[in-house]
C-alpha positions in Angstrom: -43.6 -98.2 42.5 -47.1 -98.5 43.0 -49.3 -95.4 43.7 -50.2 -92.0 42.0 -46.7 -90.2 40.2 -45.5 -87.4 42.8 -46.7 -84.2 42.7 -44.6 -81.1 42.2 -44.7 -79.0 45.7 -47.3 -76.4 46.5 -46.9 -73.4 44.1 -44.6 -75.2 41.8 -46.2 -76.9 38.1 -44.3 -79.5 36.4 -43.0 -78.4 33.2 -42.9 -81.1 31.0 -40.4 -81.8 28.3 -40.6 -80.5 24.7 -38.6 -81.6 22.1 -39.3 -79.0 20.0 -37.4 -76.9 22.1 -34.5 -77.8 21.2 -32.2 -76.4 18.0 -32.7 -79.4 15.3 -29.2 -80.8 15.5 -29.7 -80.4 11.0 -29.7 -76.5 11.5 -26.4 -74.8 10.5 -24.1 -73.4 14.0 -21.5 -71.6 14.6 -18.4 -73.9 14.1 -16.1 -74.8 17.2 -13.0 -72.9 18.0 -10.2 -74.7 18.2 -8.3 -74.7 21.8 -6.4 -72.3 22.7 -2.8 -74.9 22.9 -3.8 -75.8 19.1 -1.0 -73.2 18.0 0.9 -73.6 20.1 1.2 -77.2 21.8 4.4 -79.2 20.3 3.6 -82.3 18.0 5.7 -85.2 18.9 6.1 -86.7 15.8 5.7 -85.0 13.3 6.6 -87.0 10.2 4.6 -89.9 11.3 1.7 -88.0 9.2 4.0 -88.3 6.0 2.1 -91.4 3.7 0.0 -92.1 6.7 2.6 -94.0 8.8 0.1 -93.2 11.8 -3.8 -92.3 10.9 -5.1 -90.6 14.1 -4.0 -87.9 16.2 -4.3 -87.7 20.0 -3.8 -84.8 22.8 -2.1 -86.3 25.9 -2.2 -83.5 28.6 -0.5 -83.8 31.6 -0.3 -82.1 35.0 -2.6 -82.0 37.6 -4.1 -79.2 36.1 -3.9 -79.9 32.3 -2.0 -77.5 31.7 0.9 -79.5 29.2 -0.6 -80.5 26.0 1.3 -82.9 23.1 -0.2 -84.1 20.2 0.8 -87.1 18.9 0.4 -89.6 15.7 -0.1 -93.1 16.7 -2.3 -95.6 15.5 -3.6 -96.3 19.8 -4.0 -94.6 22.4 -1.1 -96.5 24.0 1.2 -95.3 21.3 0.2 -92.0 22.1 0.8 -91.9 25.6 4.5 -93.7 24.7 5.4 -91.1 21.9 4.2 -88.2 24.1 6.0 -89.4 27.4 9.4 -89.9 25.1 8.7 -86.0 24.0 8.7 -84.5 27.3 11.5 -87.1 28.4 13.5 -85.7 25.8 12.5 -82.0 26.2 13.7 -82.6 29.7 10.3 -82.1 31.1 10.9 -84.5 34.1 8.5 -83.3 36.6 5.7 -85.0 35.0 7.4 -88.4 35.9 7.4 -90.1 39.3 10.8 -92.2 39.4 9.8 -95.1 41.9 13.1 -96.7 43.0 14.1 -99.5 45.3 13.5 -97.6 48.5 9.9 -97.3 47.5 9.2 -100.8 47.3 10.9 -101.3 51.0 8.7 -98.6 51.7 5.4 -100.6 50.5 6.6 -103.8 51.7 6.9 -102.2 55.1 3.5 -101.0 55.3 2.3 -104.6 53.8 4.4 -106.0 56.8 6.3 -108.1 54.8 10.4 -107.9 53.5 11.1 -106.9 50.3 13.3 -109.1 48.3 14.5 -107.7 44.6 15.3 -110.7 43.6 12.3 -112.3 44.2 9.8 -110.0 43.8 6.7 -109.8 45.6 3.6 -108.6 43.0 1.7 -107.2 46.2 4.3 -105.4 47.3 4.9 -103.9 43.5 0.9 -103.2 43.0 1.1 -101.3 46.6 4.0 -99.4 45.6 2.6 -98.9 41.9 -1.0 -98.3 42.6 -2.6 -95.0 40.9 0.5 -94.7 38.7 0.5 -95.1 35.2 4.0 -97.5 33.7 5.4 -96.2 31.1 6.1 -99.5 28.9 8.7 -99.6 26.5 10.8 -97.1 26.1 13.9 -96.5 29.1 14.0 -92.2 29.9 17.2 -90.1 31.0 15.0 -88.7 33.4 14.5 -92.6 35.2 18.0 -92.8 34.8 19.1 -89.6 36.3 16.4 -90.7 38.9 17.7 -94.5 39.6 14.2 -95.6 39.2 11.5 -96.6 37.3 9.6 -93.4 36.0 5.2 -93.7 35.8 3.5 -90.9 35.6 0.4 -90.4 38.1 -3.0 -91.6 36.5 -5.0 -88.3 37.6 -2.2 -86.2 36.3 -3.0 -87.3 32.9 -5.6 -87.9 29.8 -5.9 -88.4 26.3 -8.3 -87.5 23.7 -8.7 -88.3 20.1 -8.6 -84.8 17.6 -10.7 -84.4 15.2 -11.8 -81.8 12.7 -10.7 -78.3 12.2 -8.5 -79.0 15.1 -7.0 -82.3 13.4 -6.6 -80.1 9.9 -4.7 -77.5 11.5 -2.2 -79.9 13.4 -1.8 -82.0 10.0 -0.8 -78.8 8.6 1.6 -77.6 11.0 3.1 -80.9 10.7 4.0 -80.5 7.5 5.0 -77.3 8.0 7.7 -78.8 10.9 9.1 -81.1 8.0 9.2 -78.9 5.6 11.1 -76.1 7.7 13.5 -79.3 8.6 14.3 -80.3 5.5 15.2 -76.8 4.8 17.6 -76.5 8.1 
């Protein structure tokens, strides 16, 4: 990039960056409030918090519009997404899922040009069928079974954070509160 820099257009000036401008990041603020599903969001697992069996705590949110929040305590984010997609399998919560089943690999095969053989099955027929859906690993769900399929749920229909914080305090706490009230039941 050889030459003068550029010049702002007519009637415009540059306004150059200042530091100083910002808030120093040592001054006191206002804390965070928590979100609003902190209340009220269930907790998958409760008792995993009891002698630190799991260590961190993760949201999973599903739905294409975030709008189903599960906390869960697991030591990965892999673990979290498991735990929470056993919850809502056994809260019934099936629409989250997408049950692939046999007709959806004839389906993909099909559009690949090529004959689907169950017993010998073809990987780039299974990626075409599979692609932009998330497998859910290890665990078998009544709502696959009820479906006759495989169940994934769809990658942008899904995320994960780790909680921290005031937001992590107050889930800890509620989680104790869930065994306590169950040991009482």
């Amino acid at each position: 990039a050889d030459g003068p820099p550029p010049v702002p257009p007519a009637g415009r000036r540059a306004t150059p960056f200042c530091v100083s401008s910002f808030p120093s990041l040592t001054e006191p603020t206002e804390p965070m409030p928590l979100p609003s599903h902190t209340e009220s969001a269930p907790i998958a697992n409760p008792d995993e918090v009891e002698g630190g069996l799991a260590e961190r705590l993760w949201c999973v949110t599903f739905g294409a519009y975030g709008a189903t929040h599960v906390y869960a305590w697991a030591d990965s984010l892999e673990d979290a997404f498991e735990v929470a997609v056993e919850h809502l399998d056994d809260e019934g919560q099936c629409g989250h899922f997408t049950i692939l089943t046999e007709d959806d690999y004839v389906e993909a095969a099909e559009e690949l040009g090529v004959e689907w053989d169950p017993e010998s099955p073809d990987y780039a027929v299974m990626e075409h069928a599979e692609a932009d859906l998330t497998p859910i690993g290890w665990t078998t769900l009544e709502c696959a079974r009820s479906g006759g399929g495989s169940a994934f749920v769809p990658s942008w229909e899904w995320s994960v954070r780790e909680v921290h914080g005031a937001e992590r305090q107050r889930v800890e706490e509620r989680s104790y509160e869930e065994i306590e009230a169950e040991e009482v039941a």
